[in-house]
Structure formats: structure tokens, C-alpha cells
Amino acid sequence: MLIAVLGGGLMGTASAFFLLTHPRVPKSLRVTLIDRGAIGAGATVASFGNVRRQGRDFRQMALAHHSLTLWNQLETLLGCDVEFRATGHIRAVFHQQALEDMQNFAKAAQMHGLDLDLLDQAELRRRFPFLSQDAIAGSFSPHDGSGNPRLVAPAFAQAAARRGLVIRDYTPVISVTPTGNGFQIETPDEVIGADLLLNTAGAWGRQVAAWLNEAVPLTPYAPQMGVTEPLEHRILPVVGVWAHKSEDVIYCRQVERGNIVFGGGPREDVALDPGHAKVNPMRTLNQIEALARLIPALRGTAIIRTWSGCEGYVDDMLPIIGPSARHDGLFHAFGFCGHGFQLGPGLGAEMAELMLTGNSLTDTSPFHIARFQRKTTVVN
Ligand SMILES: Cc1cc2nc3c(=O)[nH]c(=O)nc-3n(C[C@H](O)[C@H](O)[C@H](O)COP(=O)(O)OP(=O)(O)OC[C@H]3O[C@@H](n4cnc5c(N)ncnc54)[C@H](O)[C@@H]3O)c2cc1C
């Protein structure tokens, strides 16, 4: 059996790895991973690296729990450290409405298997003294954390390559044609045949689906990121806020080398072709202000680099996961709406299960592409 995985970000590499390590892997299985660039160099490398269940849509929670279990096992599974650290995730509250949001989320989250520590102002100051004194409360998710976005997709790809994965990097796919019992995947140098095809083309997954007559209302956007000079290591957890408007969103984490990685605020527009996401310097200035309001000691810290990445946002803010509604043998996993980094390992295991057995590890029905079938027209 030949499986082609189109897109070598976290979703494609994790899927390839779990396909090749699945307990029911057929002896004849061959997997080819195709990317037009370097492995992991799309939205994945640009990620902030948040491995966060706190604040997540509850329909993704079962997948997120499974993914967290796998993040904790990655060093053993992949044979290298992708810098996953379960440091916890603290979200601060600055006003009454956000306090209610936090309390409502925490109550409902319990039913979905996520327990948060709710902290009043005194407890927040005691446990996280670096936070602004203006914060009135907070919620702490002790088992969430972060991973290194530069390391994880190449680590999955290399571990899969040791089990036979064929990697075609720097290979753009120009078109995909269904043949009745498989697919022909056209690249500038060759046509690759496959029995099964997995579309993990990220923000460009909409184009791949459109080639195969499946429409998805997906818009690419570019979240804005930055990193400071290294400082003495004082901030352990990932830090964020409960916010209503995108203007108020700010989050950061201090890496072990001391730099503070930060993001938040509105995203920029980005064109899928060529898909080069740019930073708007005005947004960086706003982020620096918001960062200093959240952690006053960071005021005046030098910013040494800013970046962005092209990510696919589906209109209902849920990813596309599961089999095609039109073609046997075609599967989709794209459009992760800025939340895919945490889901990556779990998604890979989920796709391997779906493609090799037809069963699901978690309920993926809310993410099926058929939800848009009668609502949109195909746009290439
Ligand atoms: C700036 C930024 C910050 C983020 N922060 C977080 C975070 O903190 N936590 C979180 O959970 N999520 C975060 N996300 C989201 C997360 O990074 C993504 O959801 C996830 O990485 C998506 O992985 P992917 O494999 O679907 O896409 P990608 O990594 O974009 O991979 C898709 C791949 O498909 C390839 N491709 C596309 N079309 C073709 C073609 N025609 N031929 C060949 N190859 C093709 C591309 O080259 C690309 O490598 C962030 C995203 C961005 C952009």
C-alpha cells in the first residue's frame, strides 16, 4: 500500500511517523512525505510553541488530552529532546468580565477532563510575583507547557525516515488527480502514485482540497511573534491573559536560554501565493506595551527578532480533520486556526488510526469537511 502525505509540517510529519509505527501497519506499507520546502518550515516553525489546553474549544479537548500524553512521551518515541516542558500555563485576569469568562470556562472544562487551579489576587501574587499587581485573578493549568517549534517536525520526520519514510522535500505539488483507485500527484520532475492521500498542506490545504472539488472557507492570516534579548531565568510557566478583544491578547514564555518569546494582538493579512508572512512593526510596538503591562519588569527589554507565519483559519475556527466527503482514499488534516501546535502529535496518531483501520481514537466528527459541502463554492 502506498500512502502520500502532502505537506511536511507538524501534521504531516507526525502522521507519517504514526502511520509507520502503527501496531497494525501492513508489511507492504510505503509512505512518501512531500513538501515544496524544508521539512517543518511552514506555520510549524513560526509557532509560539504553546502546548496549551486551557482556553481551547471543548470539541478539541479529547484530541488535546491525547496529544498531551504523546508530548510527554516524545523524547522516548522520537529518540531526541524536542524541548517539551510541562511548566504549566498561567492566564491572568485584569477585569470583571474576563473573571466571569475564566470561571465559566473552568467550570465547563472540568466536565471535559481539564482541571484548572483558580487563584484569587493574593494567591496569584504569591505564586507568580512577576505578574502585574493590576491582575485581579488567574487560572493555572499545571500540566500544559511548551515545545520547540524548530525541532519537532524535523524530529518526527527523521524518526519516521528511520522506519522507511521517503522524504521528498523541496518538491512542489502542482496538481492531484484522482484515478478511481488512487491518486496521481504531479510534481515538476515526476508523477507520484498513491493508494491513499493525506492532505496536510496547512493554510494551502484549501487549494489541495479545491483541486479535488472540496470547498472550505479558509482564510490565511499571519500571527505576529517576537523574542527579547536573554534575561536571567525567572519565569517558568507559559503566561497569557483572559481577553475579550484580540487587541488585548498577549502571551509569552521564557526559554531556558533566558529569552522571552512573545505573541498576541491582531493578525496580519497574508496572500497564500507566495505565502510569505510579514511582521507589522506597529503591532510589535503594541505587543511590547502589552508585555510590559503584564510583566512590568520587562519594560525596556531589547527585542532581537520578530517573525510571522502563514496559518489557515477556517470560518468556524475548527480544523478540517477526517476522510474526504468526495473521494475514497483521500484524508484531510489542515486549517488549524492558530491552535495546531499542541494538537500535532495527537493528530498524527489520529490520522494513522483513521487511515489504517477506519476507526477514530477521539471524536473527529465536528471537524469533518462535509460540514461545508453545501455552503461554499470551490475557489482555487
Ligand atoms: C506565528 C504562529 C504562531 C503559532 N503559535 C501557536 C501556538 O503557540 N500553539 C499552537 O497550538 N499553535 C500555534 N500556531 C499554529 C500552529 O503552528 C499550526 O496550527 C501548525 O503548525 C500547523 O501545522 P501544519 O503541518 O498543518 O501546517 P504547516 O506547518 O504550514 O505545514 C504545511 C506544509 O505544507 C507544505 N505545502 C503546502 N502546499 C504545498 C504544495 N502544493 N506542495 C508541496 N508542499 C506544500 C508547506 O510548504 C508546509 O511546509 C501558530 C501559528 C503561527 C503561524
PDB file of N, CA and C in Angstrom, residues 42-133:
ATOM      1  N   GLY A  42       6.930  25.654   7.439  1.00  0.00           N
ATOM      2  CA  GLY A  42       5.717  26.446   7.226  1.00  0.00           C
ATOM      3  C   GLY A  42       5.266  27.082   8.531  1.00  0.00           C
ATOM      4  N   ALA A  43       3.972  27.004   8.817  1.00  0.00           N
ATOM      5  CA  ALA A  43       3.460  27.591  10.066  1.00  0.00           C
ATOM      6  C   ALA A  43       4.144  26.976  11.280  1.00  0.00           C
ATOM      7  N   THR A  44       4.557  25.708  11.150  1.00  0.00           N
ATOM      8  CA  THR A  44       5.081  24.998  12.322  1.00  0.00           C
ATOM      9  C   THR A  44       6.296  25.696  12.928  1.00  0.00           C
ATOM     10  N   VAL A  45       7.271  26.061  12.087  1.00  0.00           N
ATOM     11  CA  VAL A  45       8.491  26.661  12.650  1.00  0.00           C
ATOM     12  C   VAL A  45       8.204  28.042  13.237  1.00  0.00           C
ATOM     13  N   ALA A  46       7.134  28.697  12.732  1.00  0.00           N
ATOM     14  CA  ALA A  46       6.810  30.055  13.192  1.00  0.00           C
ATOM     15  C   ALA A  46       6.061  30.059  14.516  1.00  0.00           C
ATOM     16  N   SER A  47       5.591  28.881  14.930  1.00  0.00           N
ATOM     17  CA  SER A  47       4.707  28.803  16.100  1.00  0.00           C
ATOM     18  C   SER A  47       5.357  29.397  17.349  1.00  0.00           C
ATOM     19  N   PHE A  48       4.501  29.870  18.240  1.00  0.00           N
ATOM     20  CA  PHE A  48       4.944  30.326  19.564  1.00  0.00           C
ATOM     21  C   PHE A  48       5.383  29.134  20.412  1.00  0.00           C
ATOM     22  N   GLY A  49       4.812  27.980  20.121  1.00  0.00           N
ATOM     23  CA  GLY A  49       5.242  26.772  20.842  1.00  0.00           C
ATOM     24  C   GLY A  49       4.384  26.426  22.041  1.00  0.00           C
ATOM     25  N   ASN A  50       3.202  27.017  22.125  1.00  0.00           N
ATOM     26  CA  ASN A  50       2.316  26.784  23.262  1.00  0.00           C
ATOM     27  C   ASN A  50       1.696  25.390  23.184  1.00  0.00           C
ATOM     28  N   VAL A  51       1.887  24.603  24.214  1.00  0.00           N
ATOM     29  CA  VAL A  51       1.236  23.288  24.298  1.00  0.00           C
ATOM     30  C   VAL A  51       0.147  23.457  25.367  1.00  0.00           C
ATOM     31  N   ARG A  52      -0.961  24.032  24.932  1.00  0.00           N
ATOM     32  CA  ARG A  52      -1.973  24.579  25.835  1.00  0.00           C
ATOM     33  C   ARG A  52      -3.337  23.956  25.576  1.00  0.00           C
ATOM     34  N   ARG A  53      -3.960  23.451  26.682  1.00  0.00           N
ATOM     35  CA  ARG A  53      -5.358  23.033  26.575  1.00  0.00           C
ATOM     36  C   ARG A  53      -6.272  24.109  27.161  1.00  0.00           C
ATOM     37  N   GLN A  54      -5.738  24.893  28.108  1.00  0.00           N
ATOM     38  CA  GLN A  54      -6.527  25.961  28.726  1.00  0.00           C
ATOM     39  C   GLN A  54      -7.020  26.948  27.648  1.00  0.00           C
ATOM     40  N   GLY A  55      -8.321  27.223  27.627  1.00  0.00           N
ATOM     41  CA  GLY A  55      -8.894  28.169  26.673  1.00  0.00           C
ATOM     42  C   GLY A  55      -9.312  27.525  25.365  1.00  0.00           C
ATOM     43  N   ARG A  56      -9.063  26.243  25.210  1.00  0.00           N
ATOM     44  CA  ARG A  56      -9.332  25.565  23.930  1.00  0.00           C
ATOM     45  C   ARG A  56     -10.817  25.232  23.766  1.00  0.00           C
ATOM     46  N   ASP A  57     -11.276  25.216  22.531  1.00  0.00           N
ATOM     47  CA  ASP A  57     -12.638  24.788  22.194  1.00  0.00           C
ATOM     48  C   ASP A  57     -12.836  23.361  22.731  1.00  0.00           C
ATOM     49  N   PHE A  58     -13.935  23.143  23.440  1.00  0.00           N
ATOM     50  CA  PHE A  58     -14.126  21.843  24.089  1.00  0.00           C
ATOM     51  C   PHE A  58     -14.240  20.686  23.094  1.00  0.00           C
ATOM     52  N   ARG A  59     -14.656  21.007  21.866  1.00  0.00           N
ATOM     53  CA  ARG A  59     -14.755  19.918  20.872  1.00  0.00           C
ATOM     54  C   ARG A  59     -13.372  19.359  20.524  1.00  0.00           C
ATOM     55  N   GLN A  60     -12.312  20.106  20.833  1.00  0.00           N
ATOM     56  CA  GLN A  60     -10.952  19.614  20.557  1.00  0.00           C
ATOM     57  C   GLN A  60     -10.301  18.990  21.792  1.00  0.00           C
ATOM     58  N   MET A  61     -11.017  18.993  22.921  1.00  0.00           N
ATOM     59  CA  MET A  61     -10.344  18.661  24.184  1.00  0.00           C
ATOM     60  C   MET A  61      -9.876  17.206  24.242  1.00  0.00           C
ATOM     61  N   ALA A  62     -10.685  16.271  23.738  1.00  0.00           N
ATOM     62  CA  ALA A  62     -10.271  14.857  23.802  1.00  0.00           C
ATOM     63  C   ALA A  62      -8.992  14.658  22.984  1.00  0.00           C
ATOM     64  N   LEU A  63      -8.955  15.269  21.803  1.00  0.00           N
ATOM     65  CA  LEU A  63      -7.749  15.172  20.968  1.00  0.00           C
ATOM     66  C   LEU A  63      -6.569  15.853  21.675  1.00  0.00           C
ATOM     67  N   ALA A  64      -6.839  16.988  22.310  1.00  0.00           N
ATOM     68  CA  ALA A  64      -5.770  17.729  23.010  1.00  0.00           C
ATOM     69  C   ALA A  64      -5.220  16.923  24.189  1.00  0.00           C
ATOM     70  N   HIS A  65      -6.114  16.218  24.918  1.00  0.00           N
ATOM     71  CA  HIS A  65      -5.635  15.376  26.034  1.00  0.00           C
ATOM     72  C   HIS A  65      -4.714  14.267  25.498  1.00  0.00           C
ATOM     73  N   HIS A  66      -5.173  13.634  24.412  1.00  0.00           N
ATOM     74  CA  HIS A  66      -4.362  12.548  23.852  1.00  0.00           C
ATOM     75  C   HIS A  66      -3.019  13.094  23.367  1.00  0.00           C
ATOM     76  N   SER A  67      -3.079  14.273  22.774  1.00  0.00           N
ATOM     77  CA  SER A  67      -1.852  14.883  22.270  1.00  0.00           C
ATOM     78  C   SER A  67      -0.879  15.184  23.407  1.00  0.00           C
ATOM     79  N   LEU A  68      -1.409  15.670  24.527  1.00  0.00           N
ATOM     80  CA  LEU A  68      -0.524  15.975  25.663  1.00  0.00           C
ATOM     81  C   LEU A  68       0.155  14.699  26.172  1.00  0.00           C
ATOM     82  N   THR A  69      -0.598  13.608  26.203  1.00  0.00           N
ATOM     83  CA  THR A  69       0.013  12.329  26.614  1.00  0.00           C
ATOM     84  C   THR A  69       1.207  12.027  25.706  1.00  0.00           C
ATOM     85  N   LEU A  70       1.024  12.242  24.406  1.00  0.00           N
ATOM     86  CA  LEU A  70       2.110  11.944  23.458  1.00  0.00           C
ATOM     87  C   LEU A  70       3.260  12.943  23.590  1.00  0.00           C
ATOM     88  N   TRP A  71       2.940  14.244  23.813  1.00  0.00           N
ATOM     89  CA  TRP A  71       4.039  15.209  24.034  1.00  0.00           C
ATOM     90  C   TRP A  71       4.945  14.717  25.172  1.00  0.00           C
ATOM     91  N   ASN A  72       4.321  14.182  26.207  1.00  0.00           N
ATOM     92  CA  ASN A  72       5.107  13.695  27.350  1.00  0.00           C
ATOM     93  C   ASN A  72       5.967  12.489  27.000  1.00  0.00           C
ATOM     94  N   GLN A  73       5.619  11.795  25.903  1.00  0.00           N
ATOM     95  CA  GLN A  73       6.376  10.581  25.527  1.00  0.00           C
ATOM     96  C   GLN A  73       7.335  10.823  24.355  1.00  0.00           C
ATOM     97  N   LEU A  74       7.340  12.062  23.816  1.00  0.00           N
ATOM     98  CA  LEU A  74       8.047  12.260  22.540  1.00  0.00           C
ATOM     99  C   LEU A  74       9.534  11.946  22.610  1.00  0.00           C
ATOM    100  N   GLU A  75      10.158  12.283  23.732  1.00  0.00           N
ATOM    101  CA  GLU A  75      11.603  12.049  23.815  1.00  0.00           C
ATOM    102  C   GLU A  75      11.898  10.557  23.613  1.00  0.00           C
ATOM    103  N   THR A  76      11.075   9.714  24.212  1.00  0.00           N
ATOM    104  CA  THR A  76      11.264   8.266  24.044  1.00  0.00           C
ATOM    105  C   THR A  76      10.869   7.831  22.635  1.00  0.00           C
ATOM    106  N   LEU A  77       9.719   8.323  22.175  1.00  0.00           N
ATOM    107  CA  LEU A  77       9.226   7.876  20.862  1.00  0.00           C
ATOM    108  C   LEU A  77      10.160   8.293  19.725  1.00  0.00           C
ATOM    109  N   LEU A  78      10.680   9.518  19.803  1.00  0.00           N
ATOM    110  CA  LEU A  78      11.457  10.060  18.684  1.00  0.00           C
ATOM    111  C   LEU A  78      12.964   9.912  18.881  1.00  0.00           C
ATOM    112  N   GLY A  79      13.369   9.609  20.111  1.00  0.00           N
ATOM    113  CA  GLY A  79      14.804   9.436  20.369  1.00  0.00           C
ATOM    114  C   GLY A  79      15.546  10.755  20.441  1.00  0.00           C
ATOM    115  N   CYS A  80      14.833  11.863  20.677  1.00  0.00           N
ATOM    116  CA  CYS A  80      15.527  13.152  20.893  1.00  0.00           C
ATOM    117  C   CYS A  80      14.610  14.098  21.661  1.00  0.00           C
ATOM    118  N   ASP A  81      15.228  15.101  22.246  1.00  0.00           N
ATOM    119  CA  ASP A  81      14.510  16.060  23.087  1.00  0.00           C
ATOM    120  C   ASP A  81      13.997  17.208  22.211  1.00  0.00           C
ATOM    121  N   VAL A  82      12.679  17.343  22.109  1.00  0.00           N
ATOM    122  CA  VAL A  82      12.121  18.462  21.327  1.00  0.00           C
ATOM    123  C   VAL A  82      11.736  19.617  22.259  1.00  0.00           C
ATOM    124  N   GLU A  83      12.339  19.596  23.435  1.00  0.00           N
ATOM    125  CA  GLU A  83      12.193  20.656  24.441  1.00  0.00           C
ATOM    126  C   GLU A  83      10.752  20.848  24.881  1.00  0.00           C
ATOM    127  N   PHE A  84       9.988  19.754  24.954  1.00  0.00           N
ATOM    128  CA  PHE A  84       8.686  19.865  25.603  1.00  0.00           C
ATOM    129  C   PHE A  84       8.924  19.958  27.098  1.00  0.00           C
ATOM    130  N   ARG A  85       8.354  20.995  27.708  1.00  0.00           N
ATOM    131  CA  ARG A  85       8.465  21.169  29.156  1.00  0.00           C
ATOM    132  C   ARG A  85       7.073  21.443  29.710  1.00  0.00           C
ATOM    133  N   ALA A  86       6.629  20.590  30.631  1.00  0.00           N
ATOM    134  CA  ALA A  86       5.297  20.773  31.234  1.00  0.00           C
ATOM    135  C   ALA A  86       5.415  21.773  32.384  1.00  0.00           C
ATOM    136  N   THR A  87       5.639  23.020  32.024  1.00  0.00           N
ATOM    137  CA  THR A  87       5.897  24.072  33.012  1.00  0.00           C
ATOM    138  C   THR A  87       4.628  24.633  33.617  1.00  0.00           C
ATOM    139  N   GLY A  88       3.466  24.284  33.013  1.00  0.00           N
ATOM    140  CA  GLY A  88       2.206  24.902  33.406  1.00  0.00           C
ATOM    141  C   GLY A  88       1.926  26.142  32.572  1.00  0.00           C
ATOM    142  N   HIS A  89       0.651  26.550  32.597  1.00  0.00           N
ATOM    143  CA  HIS A  89       0.195  27.692  31.800  1.00  0.00           C
ATOM    144  C   HIS A  89      -0.684  28.560  32.686  1.00  0.00           C
ATOM    145  N   ILE A  90      -0.215  29.795  32.966  1.00  0.00           N
ATOM    146  CA  ILE A  90      -0.992  30.715  33.800  1.00  0.00           C
ATOM    147  C   ILE A  90      -1.641  31.771  32.914  1.00  0.00           C
ATOM    148  N   ARG A  91      -2.944  32.010  33.158  1.00  0.00           N
ATOM    149  CA  ARG A  91      -3.654  33.093  32.454  1.00  0.00           C
ATOM    150  C   ARG A  91      -4.144  34.090  33.483  1.00  0.00           C
ATOM    151  N   ALA A  92      -3.745  35.345  33.322  1.00  0.00           N
ATOM    152  CA  ALA A  92      -4.121  36.390  34.279  1.00  0.00           C
ATOM    153  C   ALA A  92      -5.415  37.067  33.843  1.00  0.00           C
ATOM    154  N   VAL A  93      -6.107  37.607  34.842  1.00  0.00           N
ATOM    155  CA  VAL A  93      -7.380  38.317  34.617  1.00  0.00           C
ATOM    156  C   VAL A  93      -7.193  39.763  35.059  1.00  0.00           C
ATOM    157  N   PHE A  94      -7.630  40.698  34.209  1.00  0.00           N
ATOM    158  CA  PHE A  94      -7.456  42.109  34.550  1.00  0.00           C
ATOM    159  C   PHE A  94      -8.776  42.839  34.777  1.00  0.00           C
ATOM    160  N   HIS A  95      -9.910  42.245  34.392  1.00  0.00           N
ATOM    161  CA  HIS A  95     -11.176  42.944  34.654  1.00  0.00           C
ATOM    162  C   HIS A  95     -12.316  41.943  34.868  1.00  0.00           C
ATOM    163  N   GLN A  96     -13.431  42.472  35.375  1.00  0.00           N
ATOM    164  CA  GLN A  96     -14.548  41.659  35.852  1.00  0.00           C
ATOM    165  C   GLN A  96     -15.100  40.703  34.784  1.00  0.00           C
ATOM    166  N   GLN A  97     -15.250  41.217  33.550  1.00  0.00           N
ATOM    167  CA  GLN A  97     -15.841  40.374  32.509  1.00  0.00           C
ATOM    168  C   GLN A  97     -14.942  39.152  32.219  1.00  0.00           C
ATOM    169  N   ALA A  98     -13.630  39.405  32.220  1.00  0.00           N
ATOM    170  CA  ALA A  98     -12.681  38.311  31.981  1.00  0.00           C
ATOM    171  C   ALA A  98     -12.723  37.304  33.137  1.00  0.00           C
ATOM    172  N   LEU A  99     -12.984  37.826  34.340  1.00  0.00           N
ATOM    173  CA  LEU A  99     -13.090  36.938  35.507  1.00  0.00           C
ATOM    174  C   LEU A  99     -14.249  35.956  35.304  1.00  0.00           C
ATOM    175  N   GLU A 100     -15.373  36.485  34.818  1.00  0.00           N
ATOM    176  CA  GLU A 100     -16.522  35.603  34.569  1.00  0.00           C
ATOM    177  C   GLU A 100     -16.194  34.587  33.472  1.00  0.00           C
ATOM    178  N   ASP A 101     -15.508  35.039  32.423  1.00  0.00           N
ATOM    179  CA  ASP A 101     -15.109  34.113  31.344  1.00  0.00           C
ATOM    180  C   ASP A 101     -14.265  32.983  31.915  1.00  0.00           C
ATOM    181  N   MET A 102     -13.306  33.363  32.743  1.00  0.00           N
ATOM    182  CA  MET A 102     -12.405  32.369  33.326  1.00  0.00           C
ATOM    183  C   MET A 102     -13.195  31.360  34.168  1.00  0.00           C
ATOM    184  N   GLN A 103     -14.095  31.881  34.998  1.00  0.00           N
ATOM    185  CA  GLN A 103     -14.862  30.981  35.884  1.00  0.00           C
ATOM    186  C   GLN A 103     -15.762  30.049  35.076  1.00  0.00           C
ATOM    187  N   ASN A 104     -16.402  30.590  34.040  1.00  0.00           N
ATOM    188  CA  ASN A 104     -17.290  29.761  33.209  1.00  0.00           C
ATOM    189  C   ASN A 104     -16.494  28.679  32.485  1.00  0.00           C
ATOM    190  N   PHE A 105     -15.333  29.083  31.944  1.00  0.00           N
ATOM    191  CA  PHE A 105     -14.510  28.105  31.223  1.00  0.00           C
ATOM    192  C   PHE A 105     -14.070  27.001  32.184  1.00  0.00           C
ATOM    193  N   ALA A 106     -13.600  27.410  33.365  1.00  0.00           N
ATOM    194  CA  ALA A 106     -13.052  26.429  34.316  1.00  0.00           C
ATOM    195  C   ALA A 106     -14.125  25.422  34.730  1.00  0.00           C
ATOM    196  N   LYS A 107     -15.347  25.920  34.929  1.00  0.00           N
ATOM    197  CA  LYS A 107     -16.437  25.032  35.355  1.00  0.00           C
ATOM    198  C   LYS A 107     -16.741  24.004  34.251  1.00  0.00           C
ATOM    199  N   ALA A 108     -16.869  24.502  33.023  1.00  0.00           N
ATOM    200  CA  ALA A 108     -17.190  23.602  31.912  1.00  0.00           C
ATOM    201  C   ALA A 108     -16.006  22.669  31.604  1.00  0.00           C
ATOM    202  N   ALA A 109     -14.779  23.182  31.781  1.00  0.00           N
ATOM    203  CA  ALA A 109     -13.585  22.392  31.447  1.00  0.00           C
ATOM    204  C   ALA A 109     -13.508  21.116  32.285  1.00  0.00           C
ATOM    205  N   GLN A 110     -13.974  21.222  33.528  1.00  0.00           N
ATOM    206  CA  GLN A 110     -13.944  20.049  34.423  1.00  0.00           C
ATOM    207  C   GLN A 110     -14.675  18.869  33.802  1.00  0.00           C
ATOM    208  N   MET A 111     -15.791  19.173  33.134  1.00  0.00           N
ATOM    209  CA  MET A 111     -16.586  18.090  32.507  1.00  0.00           C
ATOM    210  C   MET A 111     -15.850  17.495  31.312  1.00  0.00           C
ATOM    211  N   HIS A 112     -14.861  18.238  30.808  1.00  0.00           N
ATOM    212  CA  HIS A 112     -14.078  17.740  29.666  1.00  0.00           C
ATOM    213  C   HIS A 112     -12.691  17.265  30.118  1.00  0.00           C
ATOM    214  N   GLY A 113     -12.541  17.044  31.420  1.00  0.00           N
ATOM    215  CA  GLY A 113     -11.314  16.426  31.916  1.00  0.00           C
ATOM    216  C   GLY A 113     -10.154  17.365  32.117  1.00  0.00           C
ATOM    217  N   LEU A 114     -10.421  18.676  32.172  1.00  0.00           N
ATOM    218  CA  LEU A 114      -9.328  19.642  32.403  1.00  0.00           C
ATOM    219  C   LEU A 114      -9.587  20.371  33.715  1.00  0.00           C
ATOM    220  N   ASP A 115      -8.693  20.165  34.694  1.00  0.00           N
ATOM    221  CA  ASP A 115      -8.827  20.838  35.989  1.00  0.00           C
ATOM    222  C   ASP A 115      -7.891  22.021  36.046  1.00  0.00           C
ATOM    223  N   LEU A 116      -8.435  23.203  36.324  1.00  0.00           N
ATOM    224  CA  LEU A 116      -7.609  24.409  36.455  1.00  0.00           C
ATOM    225  C   LEU A 116      -7.569  24.827  37.921  1.00  0.00           C
ATOM    226  N   ASP A 117      -6.417  25.372  38.367  1.00  0.00           N
ATOM    227  CA  ASP A 117      -6.347  25.969  39.708  1.00  0.00           C
ATOM    228  C   ASP A 117      -6.797  27.416  39.565  1.00  0.00           C
ATOM    229  N   LEU A 118      -7.901  27.785  40.220  1.00  0.00           N
ATOM    230  CA  LEU A 118      -8.356  29.181  40.169  1.00  0.00           C
ATOM    231  C   LEU A 118      -7.736  29.953  41.333  1.00  0.00           C
ATOM    232  N   LEU A 119      -7.066  31.044  41.007  1.00  0.00           N
ATOM    233  CA  LEU A 119      -6.282  31.787  42.004  1.00  0.00           C
ATOM    234  C   LEU A 119      -6.884  33.165  42.219  1.00  0.00           C
ATOM    235  N   ASP A 120      -7.095  33.535  43.490  1.00  0.00           N
ATOM    236  CA  ASP A 120      -7.516  34.918  43.744  1.00  0.00           C
ATOM    237  C   ASP A 120      -6.279  35.819  43.698  1.00  0.00           C
ATOM    238  N   GLN A 121      -6.493  37.115  43.901  1.00  0.00           N
ATOM    239  CA  GLN A 121      -5.381  38.050  43.702  1.00  0.00           C
ATOM    240  C   GLN A 121      -4.187  37.737  44.631  1.00  0.00           C
ATOM    241  N   ALA A 122      -4.494  37.421  45.896  1.00  0.00           N
ATOM    242  CA  ALA A 122      -3.403  37.165  46.854  1.00  0.00           C
ATOM    243  C   ALA A 122      -2.605  35.934  46.432  1.00  0.00           C
ATOM    244  N   GLU A 123      -3.310  34.899  46.027  1.00  0.00           N
ATOM    245  CA  GLU A 123      -2.649  33.650  45.641  1.00  0.00           C
ATOM    246  C   GLU A 123      -1.855  33.832  44.338  1.00  0.00           C
ATOM    247  N   LEU A 124      -2.432  34.616  43.436  1.00  0.00           N
ATOM    248  CA  LEU A 124      -1.737  34.895  42.178  1.00  0.00           C
ATOM    249  C   LEU A 124      -0.416  35.621  42.463  1.00  0.00           C
ATOM    250  N   ARG A 125      -0.465  36.624  43.343  1.00  0.00           N
ATOM    251  CA  ARG A 125       0.755  37.381  43.675  1.00  0.00           C
ATOM    252  C   ARG A 125       1.786  36.500  44.374  1.00  0.00           C
ATOM    253  N   ARG A 126       1.286  35.591  45.196  1.00  0.00           N
ATOM    254  CA  ARG A 126       2.219  34.720  45.928  1.00  0.00           C
ATOM    255  C   ARG A 126       2.922  33.756  44.964  1.00  0.00           C
ATOM    256  N   ARG A 127       2.138  33.173  44.069  1.00  0.00           N
ATOM    257  CA  ARG A 127       2.730  32.130  43.210  1.00  0.00           C
ATOM    258  C   ARG A 127       3.435  32.697  41.980  1.00  0.00           C
ATOM    259  N   PHE A 128       2.962  33.851  41.492  1.00  0.00           N
ATOM    260  CA  PHE A 128       3.548  34.413  40.265  1.00  0.00           C
ATOM    261  C   PHE A 128       3.868  35.894  40.487  1.00  0.00           C
ATOM    262  N   PRO A 129       4.872  36.182  41.327  1.00  0.00           N
ATOM    263  CA  PRO A 129       5.121  37.571  41.743  1.00  0.00           C
ATOM    264  C   PRO A 129       5.575  38.476  40.604  1.00  0.00           C
ATOM    265  N   PHE A 130       5.997  37.890  39.493  1.00  0.00           N
ATOM    266  CA  PHE A 130       6.453  38.719  38.364  1.00  0.00           C
ATOM    267  C   PHE A 130       5.290  39.364  37.618  1.00  0.00           C
ATOM    268  N   LEU A 131       4.045  38.879  37.849  1.00  0.00           N
ATOM    269  CA  LEU A 131       2.891  39.434  37.118  1.00  0.00           C
ATOM    270  C   LEU A 131       2.518  40.809  37.665  1.00  0.00           C
ATOM    271  N   SER A 132       1.888  41.611  36.824  1.00  0.00           N
ATOM    272  CA  SER A 132       1.452  42.949  37.231  1.00  0.00           C
ATOM    273  C   SER A 132       0.573  42.892  38.482  1.00  0.00           C
ATOM    274  N   GLN A 133       0.746  43.882  39.350  1.00  0.00           N
ATOM    275  CA  GLN A 133      -0.095  43.984  40.552  1.00  0.00           C
ATOM    276  C   GLN A 133      -1.545  44.321  40.186  1.00  0.00           C
TER     277      GLN A 133
END
